[in-house]
Amino acid sequence: MPSPAIEQFLVLLAEITSKSKSNGIKWSRVFDTSTEFYAEFPGTRLAIEFHSPRVGADYFAAVLSRQGDPDPVLQLHAEDGDEPVWSLLSDLYEEARRLATGWDEAIASTRAAVKAGQPGVGHDDDIRSDQAPSSTGASRS
């Protein structure tokens, strides 16, 4: 049975997930990773992370900390299969990723252009590899 603090944290995470689904939370991406997102609130910061270690199970981590304090106030980990916490953290992670990256808007605008019969906007010349989109999101230079 989780502690009262963790029970309250789970309720808070569910509320934030719901609010995120209606675009009510501002999520940002940690600039040097593609698997960690955070939202800042007055006095606190919530991070949601996904980890896929070479050895061991994939897991999500939710970390609540005070602004300016690197030590977590509360943290919660869930490995694949740890239900229902895995599903909650997975949903929260996907909403944070959507809002931080804007992937849903990119798909919607591309879909609208395709439906409208607008051709892709290309270059007259080939581009250098460091100008092309990368599957890793990293610079190719």
CSV table of C-alpha atoms in Angstrom, one decimal:
chain,number,residue,atom,x,y,z
A,1,MET,CA,0.0,0.0,0.0
A,2,PRO,CA,1.5,3.3,-1.0
A,3,SER,CA,2.2,6.0,1.5
A,4,PRO,CA,-0.3,8.9,1.9
A,5,ALA,CA,2.2,11.2,0.1
A,6,ILE,CA,2.4,8.8,-2.9
A,7,GLU,CA,-1.4,8.4,-3.0
A,8,GLN,CA,-1.8,12.2,-3.1
A,9,PHE,CA,1.0,12.4,-5.8
A,10,LEU,CA,-0.9,9.8,-7.9
A,11,VAL,CA,-4.1,11.9,-7.7
A,12,LEU,CA,-2.1,15.0,-8.7
A,13,LEU,CA,-0.5,13.2,-11.6
A,14,ALA,CA,-3.9,12.0,-12.8
A,15,GLU,CA,-5.2,15.6,-12.5
A,16,ILE,CA,-2.2,17.0,-14.5
A,17,THR,CA,-2.7,14.3,-17.1
A,18,SER,CA,-6.3,15.3,-17.6
A,19,LYS,CA,-5.4,19.0,-17.8
A,20,SER,CA,-2.7,18.2,-20.3
A,21,LYS,CA,-5.1,16.4,-22.5
A,22,SER,CA,-7.1,19.6,-22.8
A,23,ASN,CA,-3.9,21.6,-23.5
A,24,GLY,CA,-4.0,23.2,-20.0
A,25,ILE,CA,-0.4,22.6,-19.0
A,26,LYS,CA,2.7,24.1,-20.5
A,27,TRP,CA,5.3,21.3,-21.0
A,28,SER,CA,8.9,21.9,-22.1
A,29,ARG,CA,11.5,19.5,-23.2
A,30,VAL,CA,14.9,19.1,-21.4
A,31,PHE,CA,17.2,20.4,-24.2
A,32,ASP,CA,19.8,17.7,-24.1
A,33,THR,CA,17.5,14.7,-24.0
A,34,SER,CA,14.5,13.6,-26.0
A,35,THR,CA,12.9,11.5,-23.2
A,36,GLU,CA,12.4,14.1,-20.4
A,37,PHE,CA,9.8,16.8,-20.1
A,38,TYR,CA,8.9,19.2,-17.4
A,39,ALA,CA,6.2,21.6,-16.3
A,40,GLU,CA,6.8,24.4,-13.9
A,41,PHE,CA,4.3,25.6,-11.3
A,42,PRO,CA,4.5,28.3,-8.7
A,43,GLY,CA,7.2,27.0,-6.4
A,44,THR,CA,7.5,23.5,-7.9
A,45,ARG,CA,8.6,21.6,-11.0
A,46,LEU,CA,7.3,18.3,-12.3
A,47,ALA,CA,9.4,16.1,-14.5
A,48,ILE,CA,8.3,13.0,-16.4
A,49,GLU,CA,11.0,10.8,-17.9
A,50,PHE,CA,11.1,7.6,-19.9
A,51,HIS,CA,14.1,5.3,-19.6
A,52,SER,CA,14.9,2.2,-21.6
A,53,PRO,CA,18.1,0.7,-20.1
A,54,ARG,CA,20.2,-1.8,-22.0
A,55,VAL,CA,19.6,-4.2,-19.1
A,56,GLY,CA,16.4,-4.3,-17.2
A,57,ALA,CA,12.9,-3.2,-17.8
A,58,ASP,CA,11.8,0.1,-19.4
A,59,TYR,CA,10.4,2.5,-16.8
A,60,PHE,CA,8.8,5.9,-16.4
A,61,ALA,CA,9.8,8.3,-13.6
A,62,ALA,CA,7.7,11.2,-12.3
A,63,VAL,CA,9.7,13.7,-10.1
A,64,LEU,CA,8.3,16.6,-8.1
A,65,SER,CA,10.8,19.1,-6.7
A,66,ARG,CA,10.8,22.6,-5.4
A,67,GLN,CA,12.0,25.4,-7.7
A,68,GLY,CA,15.7,25.8,-7.4
A,69,ASP,CA,16.2,22.6,-5.3
A,70,PRO,CA,17.7,19.6,-7.1
A,71,ASP,CA,16.5,17.1,-4.5
A,72,PRO,CA,13.1,15.6,-5.2
A,73,VAL,CA,10.2,16.1,-2.8
A,74,LEU,CA,8.5,13.1,-4.3
A,75,GLN,CA,9.3,10.6,-7.0
A,76,LEU,CA,7.6,7.6,-8.5
A,77,HIS,CA,8.9,4.9,-10.8
A,78,ALA,CA,6.9,2.4,-12.8
A,79,GLU,CA,8.3,-0.5,-14.8
A,80,ASP,CA,6.5,-1.9,-17.8
A,81,GLY,CA,3.7,-4.0,-16.3
A,82,ASP,CA,3.4,-2.1,-13.0
A,83,GLU,CA,-0.3,-1.4,-13.4
A,84,PRO,CA,-2.1,1.0,-13.0
A,85,VAL,CA,0.9,3.3,-12.4
A,86,TRP,CA,2.6,2.4,-15.6
A,87,SER,CA,-0.5,3.4,-17.6
A,88,LEU,CA,-0.9,6.7,-15.7
A,89,LEU,CA,2.8,7.7,-16.2
A,90,SER,CA,2.7,6.5,-19.8
A,91,ASP,CA,-0.3,8.7,-20.5
A,92,LEU,CA,1.2,11.7,-18.8
A,93,TYR,CA,4.5,11.2,-20.7
A,94,GLU,CA,2.7,11.1,-24.1
A,95,GLU,CA,0.7,14.2,-23.3
A,96,ALA,CA,3.9,16.0,-22.1
A,97,ARG,CA,5.7,14.9,-25.3
A,98,ARG,CA,2.8,16.1,-27.5
A,99,LEU,CA,2.6,19.5,-25.9
A,100,ALA,CA,6.4,20.1,-25.7
A,101,THR,CA,7.2,19.0,-29.2
A,102,GLY,CA,4.0,20.0,-31.0
A,103,TRP,CA,3.9,16.8,-33.0
A,104,ASP,CA,0.2,16.8,-33.2
A,105,GLU,CA,0.2,20.3,-34.7
A,106,ALA,CA,2.9,19.3,-37.2
A,107,ILE,CA,0.8,16.3,-38.3
A,108,ALA,CA,-2.3,18.4,-38.6
A,109,SER,CA,-0.7,21.1,-40.7
A,110,THR,CA,1.0,18.5,-43.0
A,111,ARG,CA,-2.3,16.6,-43.4
A,112,ALA,CA,-4.2,19.8,-44.2
A,113,ALA,CA,-1.6,20.7,-46.9
A,114,VAL,CA,-1.8,17.2,-48.4
A,115,LYS,CA,-5.6,17.3,-48.4
A,116,ALA,CA,-5.6,20.7,-50.0
A,117,GLY,CA,-3.4,19.4,-52.8
A,118,GLN,CA,-0.5,21.6,-51.8
A,119,PRO,CA,2.8,20.2,-53.0
A,120,GLY,CA,5.7,19.8,-50.6
A,121,VAL,CA,7.9,22.9,-50.6
A,122,GLY,CA,11.3,21.7,-51.7
A,123,HIS,CA,14.6,23.2,-52.7
A,124,ASP,CA,15.8,23.7,-56.2
A,125,ASP,CA,19.1,22.3,-55.0
A,126,ASP,CA,20.0,19.3,-52.9
A,127,ILE,CA,20.7,20.2,-49.2
A,128,ARG,CA,23.6,19.2,-47.0
A,129,SER,CA,23.1,16.3,-44.6
A,130,ASP,CA,23.4,18.7,-41.6
A,131,GLN,CA,20.3,20.6,-42.9
A,132,ALA,CA,18.2,17.4,-43.3
A,133,PRO,CA,15.9,16.2,-40.6
A,134,SER,CA,17.5,13.5,-38.4
A,135,SER,CA,15.8,10.5,-36.9
A,136,THR,CA,17.8,11.2,-33.7
A,137,GLY,CA,17.0,14.9,-33.5
A,138,ALA,CA,20.7,15.5,-33.3
A,139,SER,CA,22.8,17.7,-35.5
A,140,ARG,CA,24.6,15.8,-38.2
A,141,SER,CA,27.6,18.0,-38.3
